[in-house]
XYZ file of C-alpha atoms in Angstrom:
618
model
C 17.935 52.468 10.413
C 18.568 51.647 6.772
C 16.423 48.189 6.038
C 18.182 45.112 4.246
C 17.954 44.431 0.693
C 16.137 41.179 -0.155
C 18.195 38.194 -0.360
C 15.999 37.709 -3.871
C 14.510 40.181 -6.164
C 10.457 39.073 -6.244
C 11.562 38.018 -10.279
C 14.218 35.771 -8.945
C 12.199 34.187 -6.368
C 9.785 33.359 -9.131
C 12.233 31.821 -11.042
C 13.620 29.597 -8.496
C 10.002 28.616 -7.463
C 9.216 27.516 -11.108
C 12.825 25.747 -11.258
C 11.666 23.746 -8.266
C 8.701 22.742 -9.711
C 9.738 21.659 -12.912
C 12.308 19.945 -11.119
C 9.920 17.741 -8.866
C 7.514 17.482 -12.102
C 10.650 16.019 -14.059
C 11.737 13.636 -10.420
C 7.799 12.254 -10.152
C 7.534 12.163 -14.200
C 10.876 9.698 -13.825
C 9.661 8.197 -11.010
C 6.077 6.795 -12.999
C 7.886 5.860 -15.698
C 10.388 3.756 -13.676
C 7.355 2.168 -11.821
C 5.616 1.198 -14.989
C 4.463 -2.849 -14.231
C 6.314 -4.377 -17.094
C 4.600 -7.686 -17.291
C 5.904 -8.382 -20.733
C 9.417 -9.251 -19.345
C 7.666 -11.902 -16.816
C 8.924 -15.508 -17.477
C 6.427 -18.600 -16.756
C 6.688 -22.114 -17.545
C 3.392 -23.538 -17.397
C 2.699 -26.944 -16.347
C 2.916 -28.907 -19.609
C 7.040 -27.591 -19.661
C 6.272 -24.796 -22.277
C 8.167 -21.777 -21.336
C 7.225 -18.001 -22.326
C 9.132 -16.098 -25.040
C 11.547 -13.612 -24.482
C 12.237 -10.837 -26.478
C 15.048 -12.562 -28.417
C 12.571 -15.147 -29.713
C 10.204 -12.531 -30.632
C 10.354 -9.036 -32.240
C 10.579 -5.396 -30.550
C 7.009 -3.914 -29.212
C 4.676 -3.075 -31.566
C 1.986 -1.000 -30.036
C -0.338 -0.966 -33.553
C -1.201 -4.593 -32.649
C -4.500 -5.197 -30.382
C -5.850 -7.938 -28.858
C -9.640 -8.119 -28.349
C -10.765 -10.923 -25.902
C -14.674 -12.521 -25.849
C -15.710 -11.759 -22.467
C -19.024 -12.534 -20.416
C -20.832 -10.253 -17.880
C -24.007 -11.929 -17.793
C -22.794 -14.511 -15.135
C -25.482 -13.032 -12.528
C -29.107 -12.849 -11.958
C -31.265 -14.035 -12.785
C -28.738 -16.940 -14.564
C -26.979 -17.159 -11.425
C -30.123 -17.336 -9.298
C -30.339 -21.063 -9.242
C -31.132 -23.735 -6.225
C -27.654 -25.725 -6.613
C -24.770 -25.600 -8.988
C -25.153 -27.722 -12.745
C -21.830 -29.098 -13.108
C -21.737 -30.951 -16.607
C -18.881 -32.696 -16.222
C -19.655 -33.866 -12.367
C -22.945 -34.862 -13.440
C -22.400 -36.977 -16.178
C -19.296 -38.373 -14.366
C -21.992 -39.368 -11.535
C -24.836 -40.681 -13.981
C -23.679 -41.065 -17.404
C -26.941 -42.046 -18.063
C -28.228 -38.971 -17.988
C -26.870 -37.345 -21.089
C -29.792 -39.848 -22.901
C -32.730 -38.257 -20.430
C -33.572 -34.422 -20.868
C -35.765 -35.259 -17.685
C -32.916 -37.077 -15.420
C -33.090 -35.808 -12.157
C -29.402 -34.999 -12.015
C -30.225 -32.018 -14.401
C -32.864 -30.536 -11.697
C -30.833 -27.464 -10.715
C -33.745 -24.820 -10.871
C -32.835 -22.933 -13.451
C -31.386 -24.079 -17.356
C -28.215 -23.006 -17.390
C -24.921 -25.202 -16.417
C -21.244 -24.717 -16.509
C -18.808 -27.505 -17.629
C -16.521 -27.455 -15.061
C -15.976 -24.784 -12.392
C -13.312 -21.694 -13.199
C -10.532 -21.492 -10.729
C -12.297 -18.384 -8.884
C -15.102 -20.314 -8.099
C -18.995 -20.205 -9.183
C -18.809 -16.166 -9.412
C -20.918 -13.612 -10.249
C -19.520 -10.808 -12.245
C -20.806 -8.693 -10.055
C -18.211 -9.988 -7.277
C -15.409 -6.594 -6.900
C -12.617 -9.540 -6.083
C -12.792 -11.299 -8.931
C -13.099 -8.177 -11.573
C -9.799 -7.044 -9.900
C -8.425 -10.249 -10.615
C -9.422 -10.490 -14.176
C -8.611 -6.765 -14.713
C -4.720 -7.579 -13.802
C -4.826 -11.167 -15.248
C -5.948 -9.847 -19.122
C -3.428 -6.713 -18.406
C -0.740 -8.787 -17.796
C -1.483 -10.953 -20.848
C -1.338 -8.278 -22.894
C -4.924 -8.157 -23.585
C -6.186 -4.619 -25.016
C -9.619 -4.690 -25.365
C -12.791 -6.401 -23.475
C -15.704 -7.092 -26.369
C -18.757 -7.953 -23.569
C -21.499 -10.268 -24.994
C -24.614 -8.766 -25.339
C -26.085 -10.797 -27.933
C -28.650 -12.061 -26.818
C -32.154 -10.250 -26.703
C -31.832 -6.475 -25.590
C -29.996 -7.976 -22.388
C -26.616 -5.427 -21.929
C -26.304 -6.537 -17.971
C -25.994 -3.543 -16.999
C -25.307 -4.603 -13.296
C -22.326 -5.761 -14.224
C -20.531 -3.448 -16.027
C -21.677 -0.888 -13.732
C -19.814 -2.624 -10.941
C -16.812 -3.550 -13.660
C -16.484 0.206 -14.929
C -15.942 1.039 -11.236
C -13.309 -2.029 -10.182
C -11.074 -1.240 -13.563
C -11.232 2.245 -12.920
C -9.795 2.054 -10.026
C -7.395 -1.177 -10.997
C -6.510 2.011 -13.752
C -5.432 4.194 -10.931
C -3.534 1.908 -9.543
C -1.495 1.078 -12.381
C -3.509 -1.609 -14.162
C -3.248 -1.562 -17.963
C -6.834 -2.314 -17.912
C -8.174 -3.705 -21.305
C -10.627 -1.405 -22.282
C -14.266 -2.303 -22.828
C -16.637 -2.481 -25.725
C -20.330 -4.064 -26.465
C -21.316 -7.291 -28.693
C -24.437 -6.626 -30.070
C -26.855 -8.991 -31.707
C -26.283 -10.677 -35.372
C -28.150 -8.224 -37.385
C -30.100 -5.423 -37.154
C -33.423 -6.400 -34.761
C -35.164 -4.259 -32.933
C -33.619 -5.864 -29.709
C -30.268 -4.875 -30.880
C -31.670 -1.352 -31.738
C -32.932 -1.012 -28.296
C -29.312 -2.356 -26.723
C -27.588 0.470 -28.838
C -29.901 3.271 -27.742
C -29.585 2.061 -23.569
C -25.613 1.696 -24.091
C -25.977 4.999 -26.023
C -27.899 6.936 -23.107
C -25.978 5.503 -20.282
C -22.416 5.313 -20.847
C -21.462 7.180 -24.289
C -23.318 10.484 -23.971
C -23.051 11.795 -20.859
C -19.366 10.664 -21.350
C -19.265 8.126 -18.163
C -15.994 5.871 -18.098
C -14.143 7.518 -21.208
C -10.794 6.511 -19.603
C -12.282 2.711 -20.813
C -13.957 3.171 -24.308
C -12.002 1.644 -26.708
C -11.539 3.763 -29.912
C -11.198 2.858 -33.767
C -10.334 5.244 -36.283
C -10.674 8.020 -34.009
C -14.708 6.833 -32.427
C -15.737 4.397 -29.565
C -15.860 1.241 -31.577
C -19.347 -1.260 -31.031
C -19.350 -4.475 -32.783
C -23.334 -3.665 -33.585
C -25.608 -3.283 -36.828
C -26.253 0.602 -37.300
C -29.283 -0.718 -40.186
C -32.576 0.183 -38.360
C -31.138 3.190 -37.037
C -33.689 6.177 -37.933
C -33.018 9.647 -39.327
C -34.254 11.157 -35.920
C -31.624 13.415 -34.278
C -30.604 11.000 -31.771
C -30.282 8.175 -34.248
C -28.286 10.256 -36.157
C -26.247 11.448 -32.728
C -25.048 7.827 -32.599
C -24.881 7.121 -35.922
C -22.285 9.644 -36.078
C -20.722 8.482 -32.876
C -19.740 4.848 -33.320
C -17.057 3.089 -35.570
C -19.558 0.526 -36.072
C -17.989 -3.483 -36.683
C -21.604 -5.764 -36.988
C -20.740 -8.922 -35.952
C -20.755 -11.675 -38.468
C -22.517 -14.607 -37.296
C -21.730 -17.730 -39.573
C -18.281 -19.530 -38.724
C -17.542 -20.359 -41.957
C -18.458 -18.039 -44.544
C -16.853 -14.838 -43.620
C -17.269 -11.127 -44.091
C -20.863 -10.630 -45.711
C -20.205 -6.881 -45.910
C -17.379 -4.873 -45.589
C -17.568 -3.537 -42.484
C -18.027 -6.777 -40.488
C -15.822 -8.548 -37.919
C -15.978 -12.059 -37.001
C -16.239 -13.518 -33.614
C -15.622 -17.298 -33.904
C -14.720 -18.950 -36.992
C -13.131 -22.410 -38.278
C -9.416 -22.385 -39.567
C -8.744 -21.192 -42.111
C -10.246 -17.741 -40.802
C -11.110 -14.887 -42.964
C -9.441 -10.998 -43.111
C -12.265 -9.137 -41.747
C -12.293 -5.637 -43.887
C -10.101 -6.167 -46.055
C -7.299 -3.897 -47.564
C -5.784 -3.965 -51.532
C -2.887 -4.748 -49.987
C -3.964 -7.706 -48.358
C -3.885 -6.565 -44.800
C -6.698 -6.113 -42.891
C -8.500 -5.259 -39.639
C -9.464 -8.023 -37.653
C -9.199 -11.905 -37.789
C -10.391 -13.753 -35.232
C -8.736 -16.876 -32.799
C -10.478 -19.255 -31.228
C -10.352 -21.656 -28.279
C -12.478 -24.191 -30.089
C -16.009 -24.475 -32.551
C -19.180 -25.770 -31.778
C -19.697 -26.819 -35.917
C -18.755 -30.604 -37.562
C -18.365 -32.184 -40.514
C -22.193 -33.073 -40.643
C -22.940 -29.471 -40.058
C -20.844 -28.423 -43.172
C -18.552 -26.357 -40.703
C -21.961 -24.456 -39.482
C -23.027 -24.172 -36.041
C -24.033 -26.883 -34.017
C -24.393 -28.191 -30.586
C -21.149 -28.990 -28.731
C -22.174 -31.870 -27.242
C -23.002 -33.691 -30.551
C -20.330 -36.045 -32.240
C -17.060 -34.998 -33.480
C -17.710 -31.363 -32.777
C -13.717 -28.920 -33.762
C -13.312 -29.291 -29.590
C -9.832 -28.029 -28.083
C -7.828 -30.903 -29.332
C -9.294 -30.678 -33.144
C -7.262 -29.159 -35.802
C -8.533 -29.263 -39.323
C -4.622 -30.085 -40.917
C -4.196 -32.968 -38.909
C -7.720 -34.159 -37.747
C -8.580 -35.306 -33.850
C -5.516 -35.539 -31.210
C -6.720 -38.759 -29.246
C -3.967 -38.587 -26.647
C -5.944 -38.954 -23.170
C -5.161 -35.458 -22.083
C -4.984 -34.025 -25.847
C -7.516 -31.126 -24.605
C -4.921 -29.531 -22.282
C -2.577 -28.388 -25.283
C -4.650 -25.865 -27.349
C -3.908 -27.715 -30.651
C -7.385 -26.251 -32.224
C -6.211 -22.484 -31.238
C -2.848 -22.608 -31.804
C -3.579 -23.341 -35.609
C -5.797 -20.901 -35.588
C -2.995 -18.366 -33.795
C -0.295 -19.495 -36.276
C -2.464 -18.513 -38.931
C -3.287 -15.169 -37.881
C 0.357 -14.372 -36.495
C 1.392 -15.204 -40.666
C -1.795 -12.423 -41.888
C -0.818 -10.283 -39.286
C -3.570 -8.108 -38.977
C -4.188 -4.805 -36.747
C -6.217 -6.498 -34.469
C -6.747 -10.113 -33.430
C -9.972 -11.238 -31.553
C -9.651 -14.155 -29.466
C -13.096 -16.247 -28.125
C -12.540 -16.266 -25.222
C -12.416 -16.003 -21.686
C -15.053 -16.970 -19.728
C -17.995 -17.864 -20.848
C -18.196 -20.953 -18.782
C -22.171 -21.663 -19.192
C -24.363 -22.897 -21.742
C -28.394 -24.104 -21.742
C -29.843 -27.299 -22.043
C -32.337 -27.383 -24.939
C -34.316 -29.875 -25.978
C -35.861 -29.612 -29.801
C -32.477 -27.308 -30.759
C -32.818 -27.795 -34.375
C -28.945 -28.360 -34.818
C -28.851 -30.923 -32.240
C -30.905 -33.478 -33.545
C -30.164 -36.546 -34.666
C -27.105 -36.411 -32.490
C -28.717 -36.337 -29.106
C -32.159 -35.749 -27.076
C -31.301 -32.089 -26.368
C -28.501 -29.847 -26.877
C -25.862 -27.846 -25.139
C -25.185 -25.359 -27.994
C -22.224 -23.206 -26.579
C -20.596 -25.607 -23.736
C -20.244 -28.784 -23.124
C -17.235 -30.905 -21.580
C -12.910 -30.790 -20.571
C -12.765 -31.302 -24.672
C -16.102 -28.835 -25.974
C -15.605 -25.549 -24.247
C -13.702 -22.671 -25.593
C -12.779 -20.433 -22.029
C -9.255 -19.338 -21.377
C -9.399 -18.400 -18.242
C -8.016 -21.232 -15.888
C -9.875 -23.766 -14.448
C -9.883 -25.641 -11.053
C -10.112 -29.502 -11.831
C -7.155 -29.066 -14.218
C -4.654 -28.404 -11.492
C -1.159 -27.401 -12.019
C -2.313 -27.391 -15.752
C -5.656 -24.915 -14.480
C -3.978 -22.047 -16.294
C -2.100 -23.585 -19.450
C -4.229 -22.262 -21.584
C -3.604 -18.656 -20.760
C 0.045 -18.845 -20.229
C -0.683 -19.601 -24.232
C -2.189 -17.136 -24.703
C 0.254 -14.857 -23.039
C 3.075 -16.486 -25.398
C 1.000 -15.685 -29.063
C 0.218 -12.261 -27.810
C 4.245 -11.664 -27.144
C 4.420 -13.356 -30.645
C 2.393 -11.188 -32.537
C 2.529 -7.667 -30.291
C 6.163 -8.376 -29.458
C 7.973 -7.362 -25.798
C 9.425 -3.843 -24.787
C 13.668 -3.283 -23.974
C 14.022 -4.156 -20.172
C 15.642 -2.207 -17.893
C 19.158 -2.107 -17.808
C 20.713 -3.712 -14.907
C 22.761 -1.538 -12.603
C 26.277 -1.962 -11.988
C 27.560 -4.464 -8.637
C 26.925 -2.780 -5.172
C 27.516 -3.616 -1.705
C 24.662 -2.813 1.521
C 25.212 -3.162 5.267
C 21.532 -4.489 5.835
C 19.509 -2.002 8.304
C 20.584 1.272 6.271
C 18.353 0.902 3.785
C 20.382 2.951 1.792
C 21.185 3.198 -1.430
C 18.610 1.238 -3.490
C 17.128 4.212 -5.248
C 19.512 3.988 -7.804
C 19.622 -0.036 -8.474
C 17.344 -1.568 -11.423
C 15.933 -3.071 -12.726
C 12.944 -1.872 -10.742
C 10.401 -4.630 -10.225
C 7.115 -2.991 -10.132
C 3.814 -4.460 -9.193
C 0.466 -3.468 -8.648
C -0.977 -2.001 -5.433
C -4.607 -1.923 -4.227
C -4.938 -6.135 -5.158
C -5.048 -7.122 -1.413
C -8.792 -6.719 -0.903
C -11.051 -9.351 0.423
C -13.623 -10.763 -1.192
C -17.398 -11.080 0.444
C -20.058 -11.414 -2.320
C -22.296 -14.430 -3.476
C -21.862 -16.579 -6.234
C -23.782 -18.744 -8.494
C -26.868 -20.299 -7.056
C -26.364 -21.479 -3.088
C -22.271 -20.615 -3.577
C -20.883 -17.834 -0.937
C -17.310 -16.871 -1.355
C -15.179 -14.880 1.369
C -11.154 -14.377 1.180
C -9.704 -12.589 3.562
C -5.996 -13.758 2.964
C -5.129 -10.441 1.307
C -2.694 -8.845 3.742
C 0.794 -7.395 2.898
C 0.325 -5.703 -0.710
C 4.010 -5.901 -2.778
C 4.446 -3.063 -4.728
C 8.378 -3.197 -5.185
C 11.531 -5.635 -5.863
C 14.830 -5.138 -6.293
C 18.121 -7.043 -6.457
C 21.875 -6.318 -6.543
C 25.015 -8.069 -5.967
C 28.205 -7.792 -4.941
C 31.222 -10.622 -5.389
C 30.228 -12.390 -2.226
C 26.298 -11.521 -1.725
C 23.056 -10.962 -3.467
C 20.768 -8.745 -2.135
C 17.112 -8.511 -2.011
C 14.834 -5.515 -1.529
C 11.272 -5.784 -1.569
C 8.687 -3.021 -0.465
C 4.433 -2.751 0.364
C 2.148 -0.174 0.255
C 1.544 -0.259 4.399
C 3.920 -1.335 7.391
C 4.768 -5.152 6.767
C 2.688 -7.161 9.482
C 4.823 -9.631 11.945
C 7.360 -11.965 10.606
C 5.728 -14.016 13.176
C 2.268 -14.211 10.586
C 1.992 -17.664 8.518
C 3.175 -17.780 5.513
C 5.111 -14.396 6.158
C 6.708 -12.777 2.651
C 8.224 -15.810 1.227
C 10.923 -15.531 -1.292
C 11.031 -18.030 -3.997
C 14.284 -18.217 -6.402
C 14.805 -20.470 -9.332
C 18.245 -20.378 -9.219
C 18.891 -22.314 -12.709
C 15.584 -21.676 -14.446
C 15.058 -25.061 -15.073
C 11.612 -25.794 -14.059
C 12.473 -29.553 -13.916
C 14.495 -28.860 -10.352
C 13.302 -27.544 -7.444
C 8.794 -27.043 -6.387
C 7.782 -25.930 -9.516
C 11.276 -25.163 -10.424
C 12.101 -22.779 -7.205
C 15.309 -24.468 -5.708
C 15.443 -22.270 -2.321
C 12.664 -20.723 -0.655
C 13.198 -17.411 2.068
C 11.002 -17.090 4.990
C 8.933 -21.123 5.008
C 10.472 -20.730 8.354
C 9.625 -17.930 10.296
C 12.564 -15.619 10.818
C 14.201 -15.619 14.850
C 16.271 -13.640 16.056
C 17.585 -11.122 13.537
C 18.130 -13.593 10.984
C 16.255 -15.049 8.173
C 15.983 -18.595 6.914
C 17.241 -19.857 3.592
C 15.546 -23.282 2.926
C 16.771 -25.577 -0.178
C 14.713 -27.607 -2.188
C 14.295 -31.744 -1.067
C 13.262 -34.116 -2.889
C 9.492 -34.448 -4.583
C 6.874 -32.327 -4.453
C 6.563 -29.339 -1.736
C 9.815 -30.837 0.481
C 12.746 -28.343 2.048
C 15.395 -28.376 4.285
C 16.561 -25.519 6.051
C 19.976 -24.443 4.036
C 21.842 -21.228 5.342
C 20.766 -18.174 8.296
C 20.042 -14.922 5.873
C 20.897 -11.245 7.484
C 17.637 -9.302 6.873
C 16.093 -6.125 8.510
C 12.395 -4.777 8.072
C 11.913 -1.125 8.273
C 8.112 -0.201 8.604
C 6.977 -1.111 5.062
C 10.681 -1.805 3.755
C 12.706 -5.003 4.059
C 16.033 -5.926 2.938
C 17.917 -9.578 2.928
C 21.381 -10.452 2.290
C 22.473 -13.601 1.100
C 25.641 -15.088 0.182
C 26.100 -16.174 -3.683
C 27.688 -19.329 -2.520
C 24.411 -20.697 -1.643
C 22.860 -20.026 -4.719
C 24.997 -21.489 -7.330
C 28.886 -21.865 -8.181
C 31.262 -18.910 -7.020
C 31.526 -16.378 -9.202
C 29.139 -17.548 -12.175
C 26.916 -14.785 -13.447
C 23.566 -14.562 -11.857
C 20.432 -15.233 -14.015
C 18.099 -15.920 -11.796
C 14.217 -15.982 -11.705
C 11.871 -14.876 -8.598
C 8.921 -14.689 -7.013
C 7.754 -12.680 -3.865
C 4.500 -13.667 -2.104
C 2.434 -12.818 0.946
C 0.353 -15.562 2.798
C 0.274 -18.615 0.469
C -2.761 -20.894 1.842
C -2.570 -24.353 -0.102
C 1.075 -25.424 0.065
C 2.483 -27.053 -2.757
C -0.069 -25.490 -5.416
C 1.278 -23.082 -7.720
C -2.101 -22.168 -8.788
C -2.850 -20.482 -5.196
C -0.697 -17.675 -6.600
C -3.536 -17.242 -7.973
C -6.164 -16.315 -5.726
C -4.748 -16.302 -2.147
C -2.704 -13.100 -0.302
C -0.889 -11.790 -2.558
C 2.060 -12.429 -5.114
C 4.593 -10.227 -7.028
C 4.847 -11.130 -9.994
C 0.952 -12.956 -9.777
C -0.188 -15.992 -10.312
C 2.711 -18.205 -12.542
C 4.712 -15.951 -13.616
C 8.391 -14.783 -11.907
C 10.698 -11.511 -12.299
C 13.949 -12.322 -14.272
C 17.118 -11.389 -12.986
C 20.350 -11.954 -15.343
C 23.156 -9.769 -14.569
C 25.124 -10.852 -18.540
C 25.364 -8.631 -21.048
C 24.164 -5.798 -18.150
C 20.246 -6.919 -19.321
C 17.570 -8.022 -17.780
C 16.419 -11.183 -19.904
């Protein structure tokens, strides 16, 4: 009748429940750190041929380097509320004659404001969920820090669009986004439309503390490029007096800082050090896509449509680039960015991203005697400052911010990849033993939603292509094979779907051979019976021939694909290859539907590196 002693005194079942715990804390804390989306070790080669820096032609990580990017959230009503869409450059292509006629009836769009060409994404509002989610991981990925919004005009904060923003990023956040976080622009000086900005901003995001996990902080406060002047001594004047690291923005281009706390926005090169330090480094200097000022306008503001305007192809060392398609290489920012890359300051502020609109005035003081009426911000191909890519360019659509992807890895620098694990063999269907191969190829999930939401004036936009979301990649190799692993957040749809989780590999990193340098594709044929297809590059354009049969075996949400080295390059030479997953592709043979259609791992240009020398991934 005598009753067992415990297996476990009640202490020693404590400690081996707390050893258990800190043991899956420690698993899960390695786990997030191994899924970190390193973007910085993405290679692109944009469509001029200009390929991204790699850590050996820059410098280690610096994370006391920001980037702040111009950004516009008043593309929606009532701007947006407009009978048809004002296309500058379509409707002075159409009737050139009309840029001599305020009154033209190619101008009559209902409303005054019109964009000069039309942004890959369409004629959006920033109100549309699908495109914030796309900007969200496009700036991330660029290495973009910070979001400056423009509110500088009137009291006008658009509040209907960063209410839907601060919910999209949030949630882009969660889901592994590196979200820029988000400041306000305020008006040039203290008016009492920029007082009554500070106090709405004040009341509805900063005091009752709503999207904290966003504010962007300098010197230990929310930071608000405002004028704190015409604050009064009331208590909740003071309340955000205190608040704030206030930087007013500085409106002239060329004469810099007029007080020591200011920070510029746009400026001509040379640009100033915005507060300034003894030792000669400073804050902020700013970087900029282009300037609406001239020679007649002593370097001041003026319209962008009137003559020689500093427009994309402009520098001010070496005058005008007249080469036909001058505009597509970023000659006027790229002085600007090797000038600010030299100063090196804390933060650089880059104008900008998309903008996209400007109003037709007639009367604008700094348009006359140049032409009828003036487009002050916006104007053409050559007189716009946006970075964020555009549709009529084509391939090129996005050259502009694979430059600005290469200046931020120039000035921020790129973090130590993963090291690469040693050679391994799989028998395909186990789905065994990949937990311990890297590098790890993370990307982001939650970016498969559709979009459903009006645009600018008569413009509706659906997408429903999102369907398989890639959140994994791996490789590995043995002597004979290389091996592909790639994962999603739900159970993989039929291989029978179009356009069913292709495999792109650049097998020689040469973007001059293959579509858009890719020599084989996986899966442009649908996979029968048990086996994959391996199809090679052919000739121009979007051309392939099936190559080789691939072993490959899908388990739920898991697949796996095993494919001999032979076909890849010569026998036993060292792999160093770049790739690309992606997940129903709609307009063959256009690199820039990576994109916007289903989804792709890495997204839109860029590819995952894969070098097995030196045991790093490169």
């Amino acid at each position: 009748g005598h009753s067992r002693p415990p297996l476990f005194s009640r202490t020693m079942r404590k400690l081996f429940f707390i050893s258990i715990v800190a043991a899956a804390l420690v698993f899960w804390s390695e786990r997030s750190s191994a899924q970190a989306v390193e973007s910085d070790q993405w290679a692109a080669t944009d469509g001029l041929g200009r390929a991204l820096p790699g850590r050996e032609q820059t410098r280690a990580r610096r994370d006391d380097r920001k980037v702040a990017m111009f950004y516009w959230t008043w593309h929606t009503s009532p701007i947006t509320d407009y009978r048809r869409i004002g296309n500058i450059t379509q409707i002075l292509r159409e009737h050139p004659e009309a840029i001599d006629d305020y009154d033209h009836p190619a101008w009559d769009i209902g409303g005054n404001s019109y964009f000069w060409d039309e942004p890959l994404l369409g004629y959006y509002k920033t109100t549309d969920p699908w495109v914030l989610r796309k900007h969200a991981e496009m700036l991330a990925d660029a290495g973009v820090d910070v979001v400056f919004f423009d509110c500088t005009n009137a009291s006008l904060t658009w509040k209907s669009s960063y209410d839907v923003l601060i919910d999209v990023w949030t949630k882009a956040q969660g889901d592994g986004v590196n979200v820029p976080k988000i400041a306000f622009m305020l008006p040039f000086g203290p008016v009492d439309w920029s007082l009554v900005s500070l106090r709405q901003l004040y009341e509805d995001i900063y005091k009752p503390g709503r999207a904290e996990n966003l504010w962007f902080y300098l010197h230990g406060k929310p930071c608000i490029m405002a004028y704190p002047d015409n604050l009064t001594d009331s208590p909740e004047d003071r309340a955000i007096r205190d608040f704030f690291t206030f930087r007013p923005g500085q409106p002239d281009i060329v004469d810099g800082p007029g007080r020591p706390d200011q920070w510029g926005w746009l400026e001509t090169y040379p640009q100033h050090k915005f507060v300034e330090r003894p030792d000669g480094g400073c804050e902020e200097m700013v970087v900029c896509v282009a300037q609406n000022a001239n020679d007649a306008s002593g370097g001041h503001c003026c319209a962008f449509n009137a003559p020689g305007t500093y427009g994309r192809s402009y520098t001010q060392q070496r005058g005008q680039d007249t080469r036909e398609d001058a505009y597509l290489y970023g000659l006027n920012i790229q002085e600007q960015w090797d000038y600010a890359l030299q100063c090196d300051p804390d933060l650089i502020f880059v104008t900008g991203w998309n903008e996209f609109i400007a109003g037709k005035h007639i009367g604008w003081h700094p348009a006359r005697p140049y032409y009828p009426f003036a487009f002050p911000d916006q104007f053409d191909w050559e007189r716009s400052r946006d970075i964020e890519p555009v549709k009529a360019w084509g391939d090129k659509g996005d050259a502009y911010y694979i430059q600005l992807v290469d200046n931020i890895r120039r000035y921020k620098g790129v973090s130590e990849s993963q090291a690469v694990s040693q050679p391994r063999s799989f028998r395909i269907g186990r789905f065994d033993g990949w937990d311990g191969v890297s590098p790890d190829f993370r990307h982001y999930p939650g970016n498969t939603m559709h979009r459903n939401h009006k645009g600018h004036a008569n413009m509706f936009y659906t997408n429903t292509t999102g369907r398989n979301d890639i959140v994994d990649a791996k490789v590995a190799r043995d002597r004979r094979y290389v091996y592909f692993y790639v994962e999603t957040a739900d159970k993989l749809t039929p291989s029978t779907d179009r356009n069913w989780m292709m495999l792109f590999i650049d097998v020689d990193r040469d973007k001059a051979t293959g579509w858009e340098g890719y020599d084989f594709v996986l899966n442009y044929e649908k996979p029968q019976d048990g086996k994959s297809v391996l199809s090679r590059h052919s000739g121009d354009g979007w051309n392939w021939e099936r190559a080789a049969e691939a072993d490959y075996a899908v388990d739920g949400n898991r697949m796996e694909i095993r494919i001999p080295r032979s076909l890849l390059g010569e026998f036993g030479k060292s792999l160093n290859i770049e790739f690309k997953w992606s997940d129903n592709m709609q307009e063959e043979g256009n690199i820039m539907d990576f994109y916007v259609n289903g989804d792709a791992a890495p997204g839109g240009r860029f590819n995952f590196v894969y070098d097995e020398r030196a045991g790093q991934n490169r």
